[in-house]
XYZ file of C-alpha atoms in Angstrom:
394
model
C 0.000 0.000 0.000
C 2.815 2.410 0.902
C 4.559 1.607 -2.376
C 1.384 2.392 -4.349
C 0.919 5.719 -2.539
C 4.515 6.637 -3.298
C 4.029 5.817 -6.978
C 0.841 7.908 -7.166
C 2.572 10.820 -5.410
C 5.526 10.570 -7.821
C 3.189 10.534 -10.862
C 1.263 13.588 -9.597
C 4.517 15.422 -8.977
C 5.757 14.590 -12.478
C 2.517 15.774 -14.108
C 2.611 19.006 -12.117
C 6.239 19.627 -13.085
C 5.552 18.892 -16.758
C 2.651 21.357 -16.752
C 4.781 24.184 -15.368
C 7.626 23.300 -17.722
C 5.370 23.046 -20.798
C 6.194 25.306 -23.738
C 3.225 27.710 -23.389
C 3.836 28.203 -19.661
C 7.596 28.517 -20.152
C 7.075 31.040 -22.975
C 4.702 33.157 -20.883
C 7.189 33.058 -18.028
C 10.003 34.123 -20.340
C 7.957 37.021 -21.746
C 6.988 38.169 -18.254
C 10.560 37.887 -17.063
C 11.928 39.823 -20.071
C 9.386 42.597 -19.511
C 10.279 42.806 -15.823
C 14.005 42.964 -16.591
C 13.455 45.703 -19.195
C 11.505 47.747 -16.657
C 14.158 47.204 -14.012
C 16.899 48.227 -16.425
C 15.101 51.485 -17.217
C 14.756 52.206 -13.488
C 18.012 50.879 -12.059
C 20.796 51.200 -14.654
C 22.827 54.388 -14.539
C 25.434 56.048 -16.804
C 28.821 55.550 -15.193
C 31.626 58.063 -15.720
C 34.819 56.052 -15.367
C 38.176 57.684 -16.208
C 40.214 55.948 -18.903
C 43.065 55.260 -16.457
C 40.744 53.020 -14.443
C 39.723 50.817 -17.378
C 42.607 48.336 -16.845
C 41.357 47.522 -13.320
C 37.901 46.364 -14.388
C 37.559 42.627 -13.756
C 36.498 40.039 -16.306
C 33.054 38.569 -15.564
C 31.740 36.065 -18.167
C 33.887 33.027 -17.325
C 32.728 29.611 -18.442
C 34.290 26.370 -17.328
C 36.465 26.220 -20.451
C 37.507 29.882 -20.353
C 38.321 29.616 -16.643
C 40.710 26.807 -17.601
C 42.042 28.952 -20.455
C 42.792 31.973 -18.275
C 44.243 30.026 -15.378
C 46.386 27.989 -17.744
C 47.702 31.050 -19.583
C 47.920 33.601 -16.774
C 47.907 31.544 -13.574
C 45.543 33.855 -11.685
C 41.812 34.073 -11.036
C 41.451 37.871 -10.797
C 41.533 38.500 -14.548
C 41.287 42.177 -15.556
C 40.823 44.002 -18.849
C 44.577 44.308 -19.378
C 44.965 40.519 -19.029
C 42.485 39.573 -21.724
C 43.190 38.351 -25.271
C 40.716 41.062 -26.316
C 43.066 43.801 -25.092
C 46.201 42.207 -26.522
C 44.590 41.904 -29.944
C 43.137 45.426 -29.846
C 46.507 46.876 -28.819
C 48.295 44.976 -31.602
C 45.777 46.108 -34.234
C 45.947 49.715 -33.006
C 49.765 49.666 -33.218
C 49.793 47.914 -36.609
C 52.692 45.574 -35.767
C 52.295 42.552 -38.056
C 54.240 40.141 -35.832
C 52.323 41.101 -32.704
C 49.015 40.980 -34.592
C 49.720 37.394 -35.625
C 50.600 36.302 -32.068
C 47.654 38.184 -30.533
C 45.251 36.755 -33.128
C 46.437 33.225 -32.330
C 45.838 33.792 -28.607
C 42.418 35.298 -29.292
C 41.441 32.360 -31.496
C 42.523 29.959 -28.737
C 40.261 31.900 -26.396
C 37.384 31.707 -28.915
C 37.837 27.955 -29.107
C 37.515 27.716 -25.331
C 34.545 30.099 -25.243
C 32.646 28.020 -27.800
C 32.910 24.769 -25.829
C 30.123 25.303 -23.362
C 26.683 26.768 -22.785
C 25.240 30.194 -23.554
C 26.035 31.463 -20.056
C 27.864 34.477 -21.511
C 27.270 36.819 -24.467
C 28.714 35.546 -27.775
C 32.270 36.561 -28.667
C 33.315 38.392 -31.841
C 35.093 36.645 -34.675
C 38.400 38.157 -35.821
C 36.699 39.928 -38.715
C 33.977 41.312 -36.444
C 36.641 42.367 -33.941
C 38.487 44.448 -36.563
C 35.221 46.053 -37.704
C 34.190 46.987 -34.155
C 37.645 48.394 -33.410
C 37.375 50.719 -36.413
C 33.876 51.746 -35.321
C 35.092 52.722 -31.858
C 38.046 54.590 -33.337
C 35.706 56.669 -35.509
C 32.718 57.127 -33.150
C 33.651 56.224 -29.542
C 30.534 57.774 -28.008
C 28.102 55.964 -30.315
C 28.963 52.397 -29.372
C 26.671 50.277 -27.200
C 27.346 50.935 -23.502
C 29.589 48.553 -21.628
C 27.742 47.067 -18.630
C 29.607 46.943 -15.321
C 28.505 45.811 -11.886
C 29.706 45.337 -8.330
C 28.912 41.968 -6.765
C 29.067 43.624 -3.358
C 28.242 47.342 -3.014
C 31.739 48.315 -1.888
C 33.560 45.857 -4.156
C 35.491 46.082 -7.405
C 33.783 46.484 -10.769
C 33.246 43.603 -13.197
C 32.559 43.956 -16.916
C 29.387 41.937 -17.432
C 28.872 42.805 -21.108
C 31.306 44.487 -23.513
C 34.755 43.108 -22.632
C 35.855 43.536 -26.240
C 34.610 47.162 -26.364
C 36.323 48.193 -23.132
C 39.547 46.489 -24.288
C 39.418 48.302 -27.621
C 38.751 51.648 -25.954
C 41.700 51.125 -23.619
C 43.989 50.185 -26.533
C 42.876 53.254 -28.483
C 43.021 55.592 -25.484
C 39.357 56.583 -25.864
C 36.548 56.770 -23.325
C 33.273 55.084 -24.277
C 29.781 54.902 -22.699
C 29.466 52.715 -19.605
C 26.373 51.726 -17.625
C 26.385 50.524 -14.023
C 23.805 47.882 -13.106
C 22.938 46.428 -9.699
C 24.400 42.945 -9.494
C 21.084 41.140 -9.072
C 19.772 42.741 -12.276
C 22.984 41.987 -14.185
C 23.004 38.406 -12.949
C 19.388 37.793 -13.951
C 19.787 39.466 -17.360
C 22.945 37.611 -18.317
C 21.957 34.256 -16.789
C 18.707 33.769 -18.717
C 17.982 30.153 -17.865
C 14.577 28.991 -16.671
C 16.259 26.021 -14.983
C 17.720 28.485 -12.471
C 14.497 30.320 -11.724
C 11.654 27.932 -12.425
C 8.284 29.343 -13.363
C 6.615 30.140 -10.038
C 9.378 31.520 -7.855
C 9.373 35.293 -8.406
C 12.502 35.140 -10.562
C 14.561 33.848 -7.654
C 17.226 31.235 -8.290
C 16.923 28.060 -6.241
C 20.138 28.740 -4.357
C 21.289 32.119 -3.073
C 24.431 33.452 -4.724
C 27.146 34.123 -2.171
C 30.271 36.204 -2.587
C 32.838 36.349 0.188
C 30.338 34.607 2.473
C 27.685 37.276 1.946
C 24.481 36.835 -0.059
C 24.722 38.819 -3.306
C 21.532 37.464 -4.957
C 18.840 36.073 -2.625
C 17.484 32.670 -3.617
C 14.549 30.549 -2.600
C 16.997 28.992 -0.166
C 19.316 31.210 1.841
C 20.706 28.587 4.200
C 23.797 27.267 2.413
C 26.192 28.701 4.985
C 23.868 27.650 7.834
C 23.870 24.087 6.517
C 27.668 23.921 6.376
C 27.907 25.395 9.871
C 25.948 22.384 11.169
C 28.727 20.032 10.079
C 31.375 19.456 12.783
C 34.435 21.579 11.859
C 36.808 18.621 12.190
C 34.828 16.802 9.482
C 35.376 19.567 6.908
C 38.917 20.565 7.888
C 41.397 19.430 5.228
C 38.786 17.248 3.501
C 38.507 16.372 -0.172
C 34.814 16.792 -0.949
C 32.529 15.530 -3.694
C 29.459 17.786 -4.020
C 26.791 15.731 -5.801
C 24.281 17.920 -7.700
C 26.192 21.102 -6.879
C 23.783 23.600 -8.531
C 25.448 27.049 -8.624
C 28.368 25.647 -6.623
C 27.787 27.737 -3.536
C 28.146 24.784 -1.126
C 31.375 23.792 -2.866
C 32.870 27.285 -2.755
C 31.772 27.987 0.816
C 33.118 24.597 1.949
C 36.580 25.802 1.006
C 36.176 28.756 3.374
C 35.030 26.290 6.065
C 38.366 24.480 5.813
C 37.985 21.945 2.987
C 41.131 21.146 1.015
C 39.406 20.681 -2.348
C 35.944 20.196 -3.847
C 34.645 18.675 -7.060
C 31.039 19.615 -7.854
C 28.963 17.378 -10.116
C 26.026 18.981 -11.934
C 23.866 17.833 -14.840
C 23.457 21.339 -16.298
C 26.357 22.729 -18.322
C 25.009 26.243 -17.666
C 25.270 25.725 -13.926
C 28.752 24.239 -14.311
C 29.769 27.399 -16.167
C 28.335 29.729 -13.544
C 29.785 27.716 -10.663
C 33.197 27.844 -12.371
C 32.742 31.605 -12.779
C 32.204 32.130 -9.060
C 35.096 29.844 -8.189
C 37.302 32.164 -10.247
C 35.831 35.267 -8.588
C 36.394 33.850 -5.110
C 39.948 32.755 -5.897
C 39.112 29.137 -5.016
C 39.935 27.793 -8.500
C 41.507 25.254 -9.151
C 40.943 23.788 -5.667
C 37.190 24.046 -6.324
C 36.132 22.798 -9.752
C 32.946 21.558 -11.418
C 32.075 18.856 -13.915
C 28.984 18.180 -16.011
C 27.702 14.843 -14.780
C 24.422 12.932 -15.071
C 24.102 10.812 -11.926
C 21.555 8.508 -13.599
C 23.964 7.765 -16.451
C 27.577 8.677 -15.705
C 30.088 6.944 -13.455
C 33.034 8.231 -11.485
C 36.291 6.360 -11.840
C 37.095 3.940 -9.027
C 40.330 5.871 -8.505
C 38.427 9.112 -7.828
C 38.379 9.124 -4.050
C 36.985 11.723 -1.666
C 36.740 12.044 2.110
C 33.209 13.475 2.130
C 30.207 13.331 -0.148
C 27.640 16.132 -0.064
C 24.237 14.769 -1.111
C 21.833 17.652 -0.615
C 18.158 17.219 -1.593
C 18.938 15.033 -4.600
C 17.522 11.586 -3.721
C 13.980 12.066 -5.069
C 15.180 13.665 -8.311
C 16.922 10.490 -9.487
C 15.314 7.741 -11.531
C 17.604 5.299 -9.713
C 18.568 6.561 -6.215
C 20.749 3.469 -5.799
C 23.310 5.381 -7.864
C 23.959 7.496 -4.758
C 24.698 4.321 -2.799
C 27.184 3.318 -5.478
C 28.993 6.648 -5.205
C 29.023 6.427 -1.393
C 30.414 2.901 -1.555
C 33.097 3.346 -4.210
C 34.146 6.984 -4.060
C 33.604 8.250 -0.498
C 36.002 7.286 2.268
C 34.707 8.794 5.496
C 31.404 10.648 5.567
C 28.280 11.443 3.602
C 26.431 14.615 4.582
C 22.877 13.894 3.459
C 20.019 16.402 3.302
C 16.383 15.330 3.118
C 13.729 16.792 0.873
C 11.058 18.774 2.756
C 9.186 16.394 5.034
C 11.551 13.496 4.401
C 12.308 11.195 7.337
C 14.768 8.401 8.060
C 12.238 5.923 6.652
C 12.094 7.865 3.367
C 15.793 7.128 2.787
C 16.073 3.820 4.606
C 17.353 2.076 1.476
C 20.361 4.405 1.567
C 20.950 4.630 5.312
C 20.528 0.877 5.897
C 22.628 -0.182 2.925
C 25.337 -1.561 5.215
C 27.762 1.224 4.320
C 27.413 3.273 7.492
C 28.473 2.686 11.069
C 26.199 5.534 12.204
C 23.670 8.048 10.870
C 23.444 11.130 13.084
C 20.944 13.974 12.715
C 22.834 17.283 12.665
C 19.882 19.674 12.507
C 16.934 20.889 10.498
C 16.648 23.572 7.820
C 13.726 25.581 6.455
C 11.717 24.405 3.500
C 12.459 27.709 1.718
C 12.300 31.458 2.306
C 8.619 31.239 1.366
C 7.959 28.804 4.223
C 10.618 29.546 6.843
C 8.487 28.149 9.649
C 8.639 24.671 8.098
C 12.017 23.410 9.290
C 11.514 20.004 7.731
C 14.759 19.475 5.844
C 16.785 17.125 8.025
C 20.575 17.064 7.710
C 22.364 13.804 8.578
C 26.026 12.911 9.014
C 26.575 9.347 7.813
C 29.869 7.819 8.961
C 31.230 5.074 6.728
C 31.641 1.706 8.426
C 35.069 1.307 6.854
C 36.048 4.926 7.552
C 39.771 5.521 7.377
């Protein structure tokens, strides 16, 4: 009887999800969201008078996983600025007209384009070499008529990031010309340039599922604002110096924050390439790359190598989303050495996950605390967090 009720509940949930994800509903949501963002831009964006000498200090924003690897491999830092970009090197070479430098800069820029084309649409498209030359000439002739560069501060008192227009700001710097710049609040810039319904859903007031943190402060509020609270429930000695596997890492906030809680390294697994890109972006911003990295991974299909070993596995609210939850047991058995930190779905109990907890892998399963369902229902502290200690822990 219990099995039948579970099946009926799962079918109802699937039908409900399919309705809200259907094309007409998704299209209406997208139209409404676009209209709201356009209104917010008209109200909240401001012209920004930035002296030319400060252009080199603007930080690069639109990292993807592949471009994060490109920059770190070529420059060895995470705080990439306008003067570090292939865009600036190419613009400077073209402005100077040195054939040898143009060839070298073009090769570097094309290598960057190859990296930028590998992943999702989590950043504006880059210019081809021909388009780059054309835009450079346009800025040289009419610097005040180009589309404004969009900059933002993730935190109000922080440094400025170029969200849109890295090539234009690089060209202006190379030419020694000031161009129009707009300053946007970070939440608006994030929503505009992260246009993925998978982040926001259709009924959640344009909030991402997970709050976006920067330097342990919330920069964009999400439907859940308890990532740091959840990590604080874990005994410090468990996280200290640990190699962590974050299963279904979403935006990567748990992974990045875990590093600040003492973890040695984190690998986040996430089915969405867009989320992998954005998580990689914030790892670069925070300076946690390459200790914190992310990989596109479908838990229902993909396998980790038996030689990929971690001290801790984070398994946060993922169980019910899998067609075969036994895949989590496989990961815990083969790839996790000491602990699994397991979070229930709202209302889930020990019995809900008995197949996992009583799999024979764990010497103990200890409740660490309870978290809110979401910011919409903060009084419902029904998400239980467990610390599962491996029986063969070493």
